[in-house]
Short mmCIF file of C-alpha atoms and ligand atoms in Angstrom, two decimals:
data_model
loop_
_atom_site.label_atom_id
_atom_site.label_comp_id
_atom_site.label_asym_id
_atom_site.label_seq_id
_atom_site.Cartn_x
_atom_site.Cartn_y
_atom_site.Cartn_z
CA MET Z 258 -179.23 98.90 99.31
CA ILE Z 259 -180.69 99.10 102.84
CA THR Z 260 -183.97 97.34 103.64
CA PHE Z 261 -185.66 97.00 107.03
CA SER Z 262 -188.61 94.60 107.17
CA GLY Z 263 -190.65 94.43 110.37
CA VAL Z 264 -187.71 95.33 112.61
CA TYR Z 265 -188.08 95.38 116.40
CA LYS Z 266 -185.37 96.47 118.80
CA TYR Z 267 -185.91 96.31 122.56
CA TYR Z 268 -183.93 97.83 125.41
CA ASP Z 269 -185.03 96.70 128.88
CA SER Z 270 -188.22 95.24 127.32
CA VAL Z 271 -189.18 98.63 125.82
CA ALA Z 272 -189.51 98.61 122.00
CA VAL Z 273 -187.24 101.41 120.76
CA LEU Z 274 -187.98 100.33 117.19
CA ASN Z 275 -191.47 98.90 116.83
CA ASN Z 276 -192.13 97.13 113.53
CA VAL Z 277 -189.99 99.42 111.37
CA SER Z 278 -189.91 98.86 107.60
CA PHE Z 279 -188.30 101.06 104.93
CA ASN Z 280 -186.04 100.93 101.93
CA ILE Z 281 -183.12 103.17 100.95
CA GLU Z 282 -181.99 102.73 97.35
CA LYS Z 283 -178.42 102.60 96.15
CA GLY Z 284 -177.15 106.15 95.58
CA GLU Z 285 -179.89 107.74 97.65
CA LEU Z 286 -179.36 110.40 100.35
CA ALA Z 287 -181.76 109.89 103.26
CA PHE Z 288 -182.38 111.76 106.49
CA ILE Z 289 -183.51 110.02 109.68
CA THR Z 290 -185.25 112.46 111.95
CA GLY Z 291 -187.44 112.53 115.04
CA PRO Z 292 -187.25 113.74 118.65
CA SER Z 293 -184.49 112.89 121.11
CA GLY Z 294 -184.79 109.26 122.17
CA ALA Z 295 -186.81 108.33 119.05
CA GLY Z 296 -184.28 105.68 118.01
CA LYS Z 297 -182.23 107.44 115.30
CA THR Z 298 -178.83 106.36 116.60
CA THR Z 299 -180.15 102.85 117.27
CA LEU Z 300 -181.30 102.62 113.65
CA LEU Z 301 -177.85 103.66 112.35
CA LYS Z 302 -176.14 101.15 114.68
CA LEU Z 303 -178.37 98.39 113.30
CA ILE Z 304 -177.29 99.27 109.73
CA PHE Z 305 -173.65 99.25 110.88
CA GLY Z 306 -174.03 95.85 112.54
CA SER Z 307 -173.05 97.17 115.96
CA GLU Z 308 -176.53 96.30 117.30
CA VAL Z 309 -178.66 93.35 116.22
CA PRO Z 310 -182.44 93.37 115.71
CA ASP Z 311 -184.62 91.36 118.09
CA GLU Z 312 -187.09 90.60 115.30
CA GLY Z 313 -187.36 91.27 111.58
CA GLN Z 314 -184.88 91.43 108.70
CA ILE Z 315 -182.23 94.00 107.83
CA LYS Z 316 -180.56 93.75 104.46
CA VAL Z 317 -177.50 95.92 103.71
CA GLY Z 318 -176.03 95.23 100.26
CA ASP Z 319 -175.73 91.44 100.13
CA PHE Z 320 -175.62 91.06 103.91
CA GLU Z 321 -178.57 89.78 105.93
CA LEU Z 322 -177.82 91.40 109.29
CA SER Z 323 -180.27 89.43 111.43
CA LYS Z 324 -178.21 86.32 110.60
CA ILE Z 325 -174.72 87.76 110.06
CA ARG Z 326 -171.85 85.92 111.74
CA HIS Z 327 -169.51 87.98 113.87
CA SER Z 328 -166.60 87.01 111.63
CA LYS Z 329 -168.34 88.66 108.64
CA ILE Z 330 -168.67 92.09 110.29
CA PRO Z 331 -165.31 93.32 108.91
CA LEU Z 332 -166.62 92.56 105.39
CA LEU Z 333 -169.74 94.61 106.11
CA ARG Z 334 -167.57 97.49 107.35
CA ARG Z 335 -165.80 97.56 103.99
CA ILE Z 336 -169.00 98.77 102.40
CA VAL Z 337 -170.47 100.76 105.33
CA THR Z 338 -168.68 103.45 107.36
CA PHE Z 339 -169.94 105.49 110.32
CA VAL Z 340 -169.25 109.13 111.17
CA PHE Z 341 -169.81 109.10 114.93
CA GLN Z 342 -171.39 111.97 116.81
CA ASP Z 343 -168.26 112.29 118.99
CA PHE Z 344 -165.97 111.72 115.93
CA ARG Z 345 -163.84 109.03 117.71
CA LEU Z 346 -160.65 110.46 116.26
CA ARG Z 347 -157.21 109.74 117.70
CA GLN Z 348 -156.71 113.09 119.38
CA ASP Z 349 -152.91 112.83 119.72
CA LEU Z 350 -152.26 111.86 116.12
CA THR Z 351 -152.11 114.19 113.12
CA VAL Z 352 -154.95 114.72 110.69
CA PHE Z 353 -153.00 112.75 108.07
CA GLU Z 354 -152.41 109.81 110.43
CA ASN Z 355 -156.09 109.63 111.40
CA VAL Z 356 -157.30 109.57 107.81
CA ALA Z 357 -154.59 107.05 106.80
CA LEU Z 358 -155.57 104.54 109.52
CA PRO Z 359 -158.36 102.68 107.67
CA LEU Z 360 -156.08 102.25 104.63
CA LYS Z 361 -153.25 100.93 106.79
CA VAL Z 362 -155.59 98.47 108.50
CA ALA Z 363 -156.75 97.27 105.07
CA GLY Z 364 -153.13 96.88 103.93
CA GLU Z 365 -153.66 99.29 101.04
CA LYS Z 366 -150.99 100.96 98.91
CA GLU Z 367 -150.67 104.53 97.62
CA ILE Z 368 -151.76 105.74 101.04
CA LYS Z 369 -150.15 109.16 100.84
CA GLN Z 370 -151.85 110.34 97.65
CA ARG Z 371 -155.23 108.98 98.65
CA VAL Z 372 -155.10 110.68 102.06
CA LEU Z 373 -154.07 114.00 100.54
CA ASP Z 374 -156.90 113.73 97.98
CA ALA Z 375 -159.45 113.01 100.72
CA LEU Z 376 -158.17 115.96 102.76
CA LYS Z 377 -158.51 118.18 99.70
CA ASP Z 378 -162.10 116.95 99.35
CA VAL Z 379 -162.92 118.20 102.85
CA SER Z 380 -160.82 121.40 102.43
CA LEU Z 381 -158.26 120.37 105.06
CA ARG Z 382 -155.20 119.77 102.91
CA HIS Z 383 -153.41 122.60 104.77
CA LYS Z 384 -154.04 120.90 108.14
CA ALA Z 385 -152.55 117.50 107.21
CA ASP Z 386 -149.76 117.76 109.79
CA SER Z 387 -151.77 119.34 112.60
CA ILE Z 388 -152.49 117.33 115.74
CA VAL Z 389 -156.23 116.62 115.81
CA LYS Z 390 -156.84 118.00 119.30
CA THR Z 391 -155.75 121.47 118.10
CA LEU Z 392 -158.57 121.60 115.49
CA SER Z 393 -161.98 123.24 115.83
CA GLY Z 394 -165.16 121.14 116.08
CA GLY Z 395 -166.08 121.74 112.43
CA GLU Z 396 -162.57 120.78 111.32
CA GLN Z 397 -162.65 117.59 113.41
CA GLN Z 398 -166.01 116.74 111.86
CA ARG Z 399 -164.40 117.07 108.41
CA VAL Z 400 -161.47 114.84 109.45
CA ALA Z 401 -164.01 112.24 110.56
CA ILE Z 402 -165.74 112.48 107.18
CA ALA Z 403 -162.41 112.18 105.31
CA ARG Z 404 -161.65 109.04 107.34
CA ALA Z 405 -165.09 107.66 106.47
CA ILE Z 406 -164.72 108.21 102.69
CA ILE Z 407 -161.08 107.17 102.33
CA THR Z 408 -161.93 103.49 101.68
CA ASN Z 409 -164.59 104.36 99.04
CA PRO Z 410 -167.48 102.81 100.96
CA GLN Z 411 -170.86 102.21 99.30
CA ILE Z 412 -172.74 103.61 102.31
CA ILE Z 413 -171.86 106.39 104.78
CA LEU Z 414 -173.84 106.76 108.02
CA ALA Z 415 -173.58 110.04 109.93
CA ASP Z 416 -175.02 110.63 113.40
CA GLU Z 417 -175.96 114.29 114.07
CA PRO Z 418 -173.02 115.55 111.97
CA THR Z 419 -173.99 119.18 112.58
CA GLY Z 420 -174.93 118.71 116.24
CA ASN Z 421 -172.21 120.95 117.67
CA LEU Z 422 -171.59 123.31 114.75
CA ASP Z 423 -172.59 126.89 113.95
CA PRO Z 424 -175.00 127.41 111.01
CA GLU Z 425 -172.26 128.20 108.49
CA SER Z 426 -170.15 125.12 109.31
CA SER Z 427 -173.33 123.02 109.34
CA GLN Z 428 -174.17 124.11 105.81
CA GLU Z 429 -170.62 123.26 104.68
CA ILE Z 430 -170.89 119.78 106.19
CA MET Z 431 -174.27 119.18 104.53
CA SER Z 432 -172.89 120.36 101.16
CA LEU Z 433 -170.01 117.96 101.62
CA PHE Z 434 -172.36 115.01 102.20
CA LYS Z 435 -174.41 116.02 99.14
CA ARG Z 436 -171.22 116.12 97.06
CA ILE Z 437 -170.18 112.67 98.34
CA ASN Z 438 -173.68 111.44 97.44
CA THR Z 439 -173.47 112.74 93.85
CA ARG Z 440 -170.47 110.45 93.36
CA GLY Z 441 -172.79 107.47 93.92
CA CYS Z 442 -172.33 106.84 97.63
CA THR Z 443 -175.50 106.13 99.61
CA VAL Z 444 -175.65 108.57 102.53
CA VAL Z 445 -177.83 108.25 105.65
CA ILE Z 446 -177.84 111.20 108.07
CA ALA Z 447 -179.54 111.25 111.48
CA THR Z 448 -180.48 114.79 112.46
CA HIS Z 449 -183.12 116.61 114.43
CA SER Z 450 -182.59 119.83 112.41
CA PRO Z 451 -185.40 120.08 109.83
CA GLU Z 452 -183.74 122.99 108.00
CA PHE Z 453 -181.43 120.51 106.28
CA PHE Z 454 -184.16 118.52 104.58
CA ARG Z 455 -187.06 120.97 104.29
CA ASN Z 456 -187.73 121.64 100.58
CA THR Z 457 -185.10 119.14 99.45
CA PRO Z 458 -185.60 116.21 97.08
CA TYR Z 459 -184.08 113.76 99.57
CA LYS Z 460 -185.82 110.94 101.42
CA VAL Z 461 -186.90 111.73 104.99
CA LEU Z 462 -187.76 108.98 107.48
CA THR Z 463 -189.37 110.36 110.63
CA LEU Z 464 -189.25 108.21 113.75
CA LYS Z 465 -191.74 108.70 116.53
CA GLU Z 466 -192.30 106.37 119.44
CA GLY Z 467 -190.50 103.60 117.64
CA LYS Z 468 -192.42 103.86 114.39
CA ILE Z 469 -191.79 105.52 111.04
CA THR Z 470 -194.41 108.19 110.48
CA THR Z 471 -193.28 109.35 107.01
N1 ATP L 248 -177.53 100.46 124.95
C1 ATP L 248 -178.71 100.89 125.42
N2 ATP L 248 -179.22 100.37 126.56
C2 ATP L 248 -180.44 100.78 127.02
N3 ATP L 248 -181.19 101.71 126.41
C3 ATP L 248 -180.73 102.25 125.28
C4 ATP L 248 -179.46 101.87 124.72
N4 ATP L 248 -179.27 102.58 123.57
C5 ATP L 248 -180.35 103.36 123.44
N5 ATP L 248 -181.23 103.17 124.44
C6 ATP L 248 -182.53 103.85 124.60
O1 ATP L 248 -183.21 103.77 123.37
C7 ATP L 248 -183.90 104.97 123.06
C8 ATP L 248 -183.46 105.49 121.71
O2 ATP L 248 -182.10 105.90 121.80
P1 ATP L 248 -181.32 106.52 120.56
O3 ATP L 248 -179.96 106.86 121.03
O4 ATP L 248 -181.45 105.61 119.40
O5 ATP L 248 -182.19 107.84 120.29
P2 ATP L 248 -181.91 109.06 119.31
O6 ATP L 248 -183.14 109.23 118.46
O7 ATP L 248 -180.61 108.88 118.63
O8 ATP L 248 -181.83 110.30 120.34
P3 ATP L 248 -180.92 111.63 120.30
O9 ATP L 248 -181.63 112.57 119.34
O10 ATP L 248 -181.00 112.15 121.70
O11 ATP L 248 -179.55 111.26 119.86
C9 ATP L 248 -183.62 105.91 124.23
O12 ATP L 248 -184.71 105.85 125.11
C10 ATP L 248 -182.38 105.33 124.86
O13 ATP L 248 -182.34 105.60 126.24
MG1 MG L 249 -178.83 109.88 118.69
#
């Protein structure tokens, strides 16, 4: 589903990713870990097509990202969604309106039922009409996840989804991603918290100084 082959990414002539190769299978849940500055966010952005590799190949589904034309990026984004570290929600809109946006953009029908189902999935059905800026951090994280799953993507990328949450909310968010994964969605989570993947059956890719060490 996601294959990196000999990928290099440079910023200011420093190799942030230095000959990185790995494979994540369809339906897998994988963690990307490593110290701050190791390149975790960069790696997710490369999968999302918001950064391009300087060398090497990146295959995501049927897309070859080192050669992808700009006009094809919207097609890529139909199969890959990104839960950003800062959520990027529309703070002045309601929870419902935020989650409905991707469906409206795609010109989909049956928006109402699908949004309510997604909100139920993330246990926020009761907050549908609340303005996003009145929600807690954990609740906003769940709105961001509902918005990411609403279009039934094949791959969800999440950048430090528990970064600003207390342990209990963090566990809830991780359980939610595991549940999404059991429905067949490939999930890739960048995190520097080892407690989420220690003693789990999931794939762990550890980045250090631009290389994968596990
Ligand atoms: N757009 C950019 N321009 C220049 N340097 C960048 C850019 N994006 C990232 N970098 C540099 O690349 C390195 C890796 O950054 P990245 O954000 O991928 O790390 P990270 O592993 O996600 O770190 P953190 O755990 O702090 O989120 C850092 O040294 C960062 O300063
Ligand atoms: Mg990061």
